[in-house]
PDB file of C-alpha atoms in Angstrom:
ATOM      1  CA  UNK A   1    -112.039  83.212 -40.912  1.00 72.00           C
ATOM      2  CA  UNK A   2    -110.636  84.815 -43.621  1.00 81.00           C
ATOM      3  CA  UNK A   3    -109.140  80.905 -45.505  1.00 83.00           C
ATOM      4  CA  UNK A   4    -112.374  79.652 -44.974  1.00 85.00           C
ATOM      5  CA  UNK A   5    -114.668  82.526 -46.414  1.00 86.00           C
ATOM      6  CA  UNK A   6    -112.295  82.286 -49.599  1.00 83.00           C
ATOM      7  CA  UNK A   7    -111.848  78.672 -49.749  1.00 82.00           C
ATOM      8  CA  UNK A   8    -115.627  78.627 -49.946  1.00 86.00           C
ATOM      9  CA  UNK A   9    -116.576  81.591 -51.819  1.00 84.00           C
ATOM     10  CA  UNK A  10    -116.921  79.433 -55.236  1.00 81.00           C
ATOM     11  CA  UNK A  11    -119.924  77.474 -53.715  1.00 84.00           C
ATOM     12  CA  UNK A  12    -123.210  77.450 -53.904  1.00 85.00           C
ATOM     13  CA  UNK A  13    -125.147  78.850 -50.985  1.00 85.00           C
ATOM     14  CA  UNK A  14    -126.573  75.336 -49.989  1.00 86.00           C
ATOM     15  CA  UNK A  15    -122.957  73.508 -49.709  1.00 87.00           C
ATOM     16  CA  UNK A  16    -120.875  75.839 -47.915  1.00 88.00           C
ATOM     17  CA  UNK A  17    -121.907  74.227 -44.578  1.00 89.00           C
ATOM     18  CA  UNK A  18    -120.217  70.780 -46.214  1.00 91.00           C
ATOM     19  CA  UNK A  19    -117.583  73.164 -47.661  1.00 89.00           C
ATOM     20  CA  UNK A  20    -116.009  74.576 -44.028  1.00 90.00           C
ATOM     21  CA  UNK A  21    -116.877  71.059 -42.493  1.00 92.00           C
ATOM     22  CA  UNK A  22    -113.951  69.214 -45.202  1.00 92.00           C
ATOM     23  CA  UNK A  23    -112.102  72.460 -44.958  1.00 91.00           C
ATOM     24  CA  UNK A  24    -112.228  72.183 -41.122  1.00 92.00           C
ATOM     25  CA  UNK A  25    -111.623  68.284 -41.395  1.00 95.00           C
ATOM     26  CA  UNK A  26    -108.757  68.614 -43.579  1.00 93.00           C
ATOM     27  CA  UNK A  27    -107.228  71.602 -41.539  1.00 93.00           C
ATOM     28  CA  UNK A  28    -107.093  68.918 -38.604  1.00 96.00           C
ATOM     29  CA  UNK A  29    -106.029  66.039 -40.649  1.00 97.00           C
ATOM     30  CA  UNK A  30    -102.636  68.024 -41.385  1.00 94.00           C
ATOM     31  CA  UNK A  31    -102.102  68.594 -37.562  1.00 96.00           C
ATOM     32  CA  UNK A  32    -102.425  65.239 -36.545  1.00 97.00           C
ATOM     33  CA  UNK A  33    -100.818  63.686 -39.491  1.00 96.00           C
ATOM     34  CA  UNK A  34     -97.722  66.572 -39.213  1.00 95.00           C
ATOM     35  CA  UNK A  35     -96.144  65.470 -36.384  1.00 96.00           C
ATOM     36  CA  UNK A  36     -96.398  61.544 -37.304  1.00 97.00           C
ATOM     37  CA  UNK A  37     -94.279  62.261 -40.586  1.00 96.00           C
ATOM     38  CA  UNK A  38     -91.922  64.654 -38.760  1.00 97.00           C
ATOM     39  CA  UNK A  39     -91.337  61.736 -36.591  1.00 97.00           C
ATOM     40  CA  UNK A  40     -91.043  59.352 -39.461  1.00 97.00           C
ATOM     41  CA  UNK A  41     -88.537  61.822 -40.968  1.00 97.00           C
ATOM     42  CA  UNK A  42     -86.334  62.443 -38.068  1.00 97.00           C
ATOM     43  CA  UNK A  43     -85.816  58.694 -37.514  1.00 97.00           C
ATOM     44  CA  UNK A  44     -85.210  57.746 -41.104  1.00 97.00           C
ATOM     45  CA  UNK A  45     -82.702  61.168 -41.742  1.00 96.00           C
ATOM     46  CA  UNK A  46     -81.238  61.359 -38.431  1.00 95.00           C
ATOM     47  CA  UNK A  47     -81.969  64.906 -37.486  1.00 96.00           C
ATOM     48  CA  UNK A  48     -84.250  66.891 -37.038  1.00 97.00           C
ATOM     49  CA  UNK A  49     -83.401  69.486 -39.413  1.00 96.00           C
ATOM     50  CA  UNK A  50     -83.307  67.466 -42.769  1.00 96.00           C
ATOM     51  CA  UNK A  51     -86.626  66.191 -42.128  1.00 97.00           C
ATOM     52  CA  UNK A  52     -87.984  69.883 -41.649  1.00 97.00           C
ATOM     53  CA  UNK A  53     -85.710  70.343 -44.821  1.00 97.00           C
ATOM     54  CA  UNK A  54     -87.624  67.672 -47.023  1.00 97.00           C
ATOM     55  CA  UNK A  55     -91.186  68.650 -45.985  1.00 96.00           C
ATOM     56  CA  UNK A  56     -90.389  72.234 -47.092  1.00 96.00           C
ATOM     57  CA  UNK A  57     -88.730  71.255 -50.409  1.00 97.00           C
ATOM     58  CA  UNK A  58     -91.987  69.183 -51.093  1.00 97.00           C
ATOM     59  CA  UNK A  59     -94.143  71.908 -49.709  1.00 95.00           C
ATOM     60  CA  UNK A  60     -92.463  74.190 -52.092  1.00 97.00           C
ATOM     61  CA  UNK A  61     -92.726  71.828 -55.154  1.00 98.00           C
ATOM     62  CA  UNK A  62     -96.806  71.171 -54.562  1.00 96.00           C
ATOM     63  CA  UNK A  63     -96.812  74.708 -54.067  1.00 96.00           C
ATOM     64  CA  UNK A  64     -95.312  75.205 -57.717  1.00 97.00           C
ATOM     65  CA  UNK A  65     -97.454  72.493 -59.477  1.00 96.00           C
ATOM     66  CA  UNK A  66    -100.665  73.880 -57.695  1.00 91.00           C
ATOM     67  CA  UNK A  67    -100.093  77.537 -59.323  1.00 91.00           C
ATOM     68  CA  UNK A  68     -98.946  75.836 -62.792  1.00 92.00           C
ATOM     69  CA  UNK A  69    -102.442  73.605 -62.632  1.00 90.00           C
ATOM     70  CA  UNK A  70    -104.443  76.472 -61.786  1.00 85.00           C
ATOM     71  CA  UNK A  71    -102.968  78.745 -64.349  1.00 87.00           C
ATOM     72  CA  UNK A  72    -103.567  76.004 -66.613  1.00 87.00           C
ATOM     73  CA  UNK A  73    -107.482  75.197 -65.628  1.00 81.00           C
ATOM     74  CA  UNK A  74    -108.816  78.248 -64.158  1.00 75.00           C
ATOM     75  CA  UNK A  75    -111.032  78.050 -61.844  1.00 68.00           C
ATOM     76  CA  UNK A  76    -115.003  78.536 -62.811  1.00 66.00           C
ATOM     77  CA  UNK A  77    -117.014  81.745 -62.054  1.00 63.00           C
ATOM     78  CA  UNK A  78    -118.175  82.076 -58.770  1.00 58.00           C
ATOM     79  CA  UNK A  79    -121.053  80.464 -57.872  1.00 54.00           C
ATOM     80  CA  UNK A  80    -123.099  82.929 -56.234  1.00 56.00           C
ATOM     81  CA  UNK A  81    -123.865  86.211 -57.416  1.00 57.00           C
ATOM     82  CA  UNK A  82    -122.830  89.663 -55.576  1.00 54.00           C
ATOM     83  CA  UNK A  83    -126.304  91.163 -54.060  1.00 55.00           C
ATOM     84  CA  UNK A  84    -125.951  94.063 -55.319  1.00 54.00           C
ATOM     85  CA  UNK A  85    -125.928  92.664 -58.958  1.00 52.00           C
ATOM     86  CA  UNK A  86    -129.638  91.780 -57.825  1.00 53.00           C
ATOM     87  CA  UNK A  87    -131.349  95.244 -57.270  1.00 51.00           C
ATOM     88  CA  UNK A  88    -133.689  95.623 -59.371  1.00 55.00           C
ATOM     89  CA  UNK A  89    -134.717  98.883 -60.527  1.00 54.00           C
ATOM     90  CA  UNK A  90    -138.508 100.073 -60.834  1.00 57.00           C
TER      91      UNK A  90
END
């Protein structure tokens, strides 16, 4: 719960249904597509544990380029107020 309330925090009110439904989908999209490249790995290295090695060196390095990219372009104000910003006072 807490991934998804962050990875949606930035939008609007209206979209975050459509938000935690690609979040969701693309949650589930890594676990099917996961083992099919492990597999492809394995058979093309040989063992087991190089292909584990080369997902995690590429994990690592999209990692890396992610935090460069977002240090780079940061990321736009949030999208919805806090409610107590809105209280007005009479």
């Amino acid at each position: 719960p807490t991934l998804v309330t962050w990875a949606i925090s930035r939008l609007d009110y209206a979209q975050r249904g459509r938000g935690a439904g690609l979040f969701t989908s693309a949650l589930f999209l890594g676990e099917f597509v996961t083992p099919l490249l492990v597999l492809a790995l394995t058979a093309a290295t040989g063992t087991l544990d190089v292909a584990i090695g080369i997902i995690g060196v590429a994990s690592l390095v999209v990692c890396i380029l992610l935090a460069v990219v977002t240090r780079r372009f940061p990321q736009p104000a949030l999208a919805v107020e806090p409610t107590h910003s809105k209280v007005r006072v009479e």
